Amino acid sequence: MSEATPGWSLVVHGGSGVIARADLKPEQDIAYRCALARAVEAGAEVLRGAGTALDAVEAAIRVLEDEPLFNAGRGAVFTADGRVELDAAIMNGATLAAGAVAGVTRTRNPISLARAVMDRSDHVLLAGAGAEAFAVAEGLEQVDPGYFFVERRWRALETELGRQGLTIPARPNGASGDQALAALAHDEGKRGTVGVVARDARGNVAAGTSTGGTTGKRWGRIGDSPLIGAGTYASNRSAAVSGTGEGEYFIRLGVAHAICALVELRGLSLQDAVDRVIQDQLSALGGEGGVIAVAPDGQMAWSFNTSGMYRARIAHDQAMTVAIYKDEP
Ligand code: ASP
């Protein structure tokens, strides 16, 4: 790894999956690009003001969680029994401190709950009722189940349960069925997730990931996003990485940590490391997905083996780039 240079950089993803040009209407394409740009801007504002990579990651992910287009926070997909179970993690590359939550159902911004686990508990990962109780004790905003209802996600659940021959559960209380949102949210094939990696002016890196998981998942299923080393990892000795894709594959490969190990121990460039794990290892195992990454020297990278990945990046000396499809730079 080369010496840290001054400046900052930030990369965002909004999920990978079946996201081909032909699948998105022009108004959906624009809505997703604008939402990604808003998140990048929220993170960049922190970094421009000499804030930390960790704060930039949390700020940008909160924007994505509040955005109904993405499968995290408000726009989360539904479990087979018609609820949301949210997973999130955050990690500080400077200290290797990490916090994560799994199976959260009422916390508006799971990334901030993960941050609270990291900053104010003795633990790394809290799940289910214990995580919810901690959220309440920490005074984090709690919302009713109807807050998370996006009509399009419900229809995706009905399709998935129909395919599996399972019973469709009752709609959650307070489900509003907002048709405008229903028209814009895209179903990228049962999945989605949001993630942010950042490098601040001190050369520290951080990573965060937040997700509703996979449409029609069994209750209690935990994906890769909250598992440190699988969907999320950050170390100043290598890189910060956030993943999106079929969690069951990311967990078995330890994707995020594998990328960091290739950089730290094998001396690969960041781009070579993300390509090695995604294009070679993940593809060979039959998994689909992608990652974003940033290194303490300012390198930024992304790699995915799906038809698209919602993604964007910016740096102190580079204008914002927003991309969706495979053929975009
Ligand atoms: N990785 C997420 C999970 O398996 C889903 C996704 O990123 O598409 O929970």
mmCIF file with all atom_site columns, C-alpha atoms in Angstrom, residues 86-91 96-104 110 113-132 134-135 209 211 220-232 251:
data_model
loop_
_atom_site.group_PDB
_atom_site.id
_atom_site.type_symbol
_atom_site.label_atom_id
_atom_site.label_alt_id
_atom_site.label_comp_id
_atom_site.label_asym_id
_atom_site.label_entity_id
_atom_site.label_seq_id
_atom_site.pdbx_PDB_ins_code
_atom_site.Cartn_x
_atom_site.Cartn_y
_atom_site.Cartn_z
_atom_site.occupancy
_atom_site.B_iso_or_equiv
_atom_site.pdbx_formal_charge
_atom_site.auth_seq_id
_atom_site.auth_comp_id
_atom_site.auth_asym_id
_atom_site.auth_atom_id
_atom_site.pdbx_PDB_model_num
ATOM 1  C CA . LEU A 1 86  ? -33.360 -5.496  8.551  1.00 0.00 ? 86  LEU A CA 1
ATOM 2  C CA . ASP A 1 87  ? -29.624 -6.173  8.755  1.00 0.00 ? 87  ASP A CA 1
ATOM 3  C CA . ALA A 1 88  ? -26.807 -3.594  8.911  1.00 0.00 ? 88  ALA A CA 1
ATOM 4  C CA . ALA A 1 89  ? -23.136 -3.235  9.805  1.00 0.00 ? 89  ALA A CA 1
ATOM 5  C CA . ILE A 1 90  ? -20.519 -0.527  10.078 1.00 0.00 ? 90  ILE A CA 1
ATOM 6  C CA . MET A 1 91  ? -16.761 -0.810  10.541 1.00 0.00 ? 91  MET A CA 1
ATOM 7  C CA . LEU A 1 96  ? -11.141 -2.375  13.506 1.00 0.00 ? 96  LEU A CA 1
ATOM 8  C CA . ALA A 1 97  ? -14.083 -1.436  15.721 1.00 0.00 ? 97  ALA A CA 1
ATOM 9  C CA . ALA A 1 98  ? -17.315 -2.803  14.266 1.00 0.00 ? 98  ALA A CA 1
ATOM 10 C CA . GLY A 1 99  ? -21.026 -2.881  15.052 1.00 0.00 ? 99  GLY A CA 1
ATOM 11 C CA . ALA A 1 100 ? -23.860 -4.802  13.447 1.00 0.00 ? 100 ALA A CA 1
ATOM 12 C CA . VAL A 1 101 ? -27.532 -5.687  13.845 1.00 0.00 ? 101 VAL A CA 1
ATOM 13 C CA . ALA A 1 102 ? -29.673 -8.431  12.339 1.00 0.00 ? 102 ALA A CA 1
ATOM 14 C CA . GLY A 1 103 ? -33.415 -9.043  12.122 1.00 0.00 ? 103 GLY A CA 1
ATOM 15 C CA . VAL A 1 104 ? -34.472 -5.562  13.216 1.00 0.00 ? 104 VAL A CA 1
ATOM 16 C CA . PRO A 1 110 ? -30.493 0.298   11.162 1.00 0.00 ? 110 PRO A CA 1
ATOM 17 C CA . LEU A 1 113 ? -28.218 1.189   15.419 1.00 0.00 ? 113 LEU A CA 1
ATOM 18 C CA . ALA A 1 114 ? -25.145 -0.686  14.149 1.00 0.00 ? 114 ALA A CA 1
ATOM 19 C CA . ARG A 1 115 ? -23.094 2.414   14.947 1.00 0.00 ? 115 ARG A CA 1
ATOM 20 C CA . ALA A 1 116 ? -24.567 2.496   18.460 1.00 0.00 ? 116 ALA A CA 1
ATOM 21 C CA . VAL A 1 117 ? -23.646 -1.176  18.953 1.00 0.00 ? 117 VAL A CA 1
ATOM 22 C CA . MET A 1 118 ? -20.086 -0.301  17.939 1.00 0.00 ? 118 MET A CA 1
ATOM 23 C CA . ASP A 1 119 ? -19.788 2.889   19.979 1.00 0.00 ? 119 ASP A CA 1
ATOM 24 C CA . ARG A 1 120 ? -21.852 2.119   23.066 1.00 0.00 ? 120 ARG A CA 1
ATOM 25 C CA . SER A 1 121 ? -21.959 -1.627  23.676 1.00 0.00 ? 121 SER A CA 1
ATOM 26 C CA . ASP A 1 122 ? -19.355 -4.282  24.435 1.00 0.00 ? 122 ASP A CA 1
ATOM 27 C CA . HIS A 1 123 ? -20.495 -6.321  21.438 1.00 0.00 ? 123 HIS A CA 1
ATOM 28 C CA . VAL A 1 124 ? -20.151 -6.475  17.670 1.00 0.00 ? 124 VAL A CA 1
ATOM 29 C CA . LEU A 1 125 ? -23.463 -8.068  16.600 1.00 0.00 ? 125 LEU A CA 1
ATOM 30 C CA . LEU A 1 126 ? -26.905 -7.873  18.194 1.00 0.00 ? 126 LEU A CA 1
ATOM 31 C CA . ALA A 1 127 ? -29.889 -9.723  16.688 1.00 0.00 ? 127 ALA A CA 1
ATOM 32 C CA . GLY A 1 128 ? -33.680 -9.734  16.967 1.00 0.00 ? 128 GLY A CA 1
ATOM 33 C CA . ALA A 1 129 ? -35.426 -8.700  20.164 1.00 0.00 ? 129 ALA A CA 1
ATOM 34 C CA . GLY A 1 130 ? -32.148 -7.826  21.885 1.00 0.00 ? 130 GLY A CA 1
ATOM 35 C CA . ALA A 1 131 ? -31.202 -5.455  19.091 1.00 0.00 ? 131 ALA A CA 1
ATOM 36 C CA . GLU A 1 132 ? -34.671 -3.853  19.203 1.00 0.00 ? 132 GLU A CA 1
ATOM 37 C CA . PHE A 1 134 ? -30.998 -1.770  22.558 1.00 0.00 ? 134 PHE A CA 1
ATOM 38 C CA . ALA A 1 135 ? -32.409 0.576   19.885 1.00 0.00 ? 135 ALA A CA 1
ATOM 39 C CA . THR A 1 209 ? -23.925 -1.896  4.599  1.00 0.00 ? 209 THR A CA 1
ATOM 40 C CA . THR A 1 211 ? -30.327 -4.314  3.732  1.00 0.00 ? 211 THR A CA 1
ATOM 41 C CA . GLY A 1 220 ? -34.650 -15.468 11.117 1.00 0.00 ? 220 GLY A CA 1
ATOM 42 C CA . ARG A 1 221 ? -32.490 -15.659 7.976  1.00 0.00 ? 221 ARG A CA 1
ATOM 43 C CA . ILE A 1 222 ? -29.420 -13.463 8.293  1.00 0.00 ? 222 ILE A CA 1
ATOM 44 C CA . GLY A 1 223 ? -27.463 -12.463 5.203  1.00 0.00 ? 223 GLY A CA 1
ATOM 45 C CA . ASP A 1 224 ? -23.897 -11.374 4.633  1.00 0.00 ? 224 ASP A CA 1
ATOM 46 C CA . SER A 1 225 ? -24.415 -7.642  5.169  1.00 0.00 ? 225 SER A CA 1
ATOM 47 C CA . PRO A 1 226 ? -24.192 -7.636  9.006  1.00 0.00 ? 226 PRO A CA 1
ATOM 48 C CA . LEU A 1 227 ? -21.480 -10.289 9.125  1.00 0.00 ? 227 LEU A CA 1
ATOM 49 C CA . ILE A 1 228 ? -18.095 -8.640  9.510  1.00 0.00 ? 228 ILE A CA 1
ATOM 50 C CA . GLY A 1 229 ? -15.796 -10.050 6.848  1.00 0.00 ? 229 GLY A CA 1
ATOM 51 C CA . ALA A 1 230 ? -18.611 -11.294 4.595  1.00 0.00 ? 230 ALA A CA 1
ATOM 52 C CA . GLY A 1 231 ? -20.601 -8.276  3.370  1.00 0.00 ? 231 GLY A CA 1
ATOM 53 C CA . THR A 1 232 ? -18.747 -5.565  5.261  1.00 0.00 ? 232 THR A CA 1
ATOM 54 C CA . ILE A 1 251 ? -20.807 -15.599 3.666  1.00 0.00 ? 251 ILE A CA 1
#
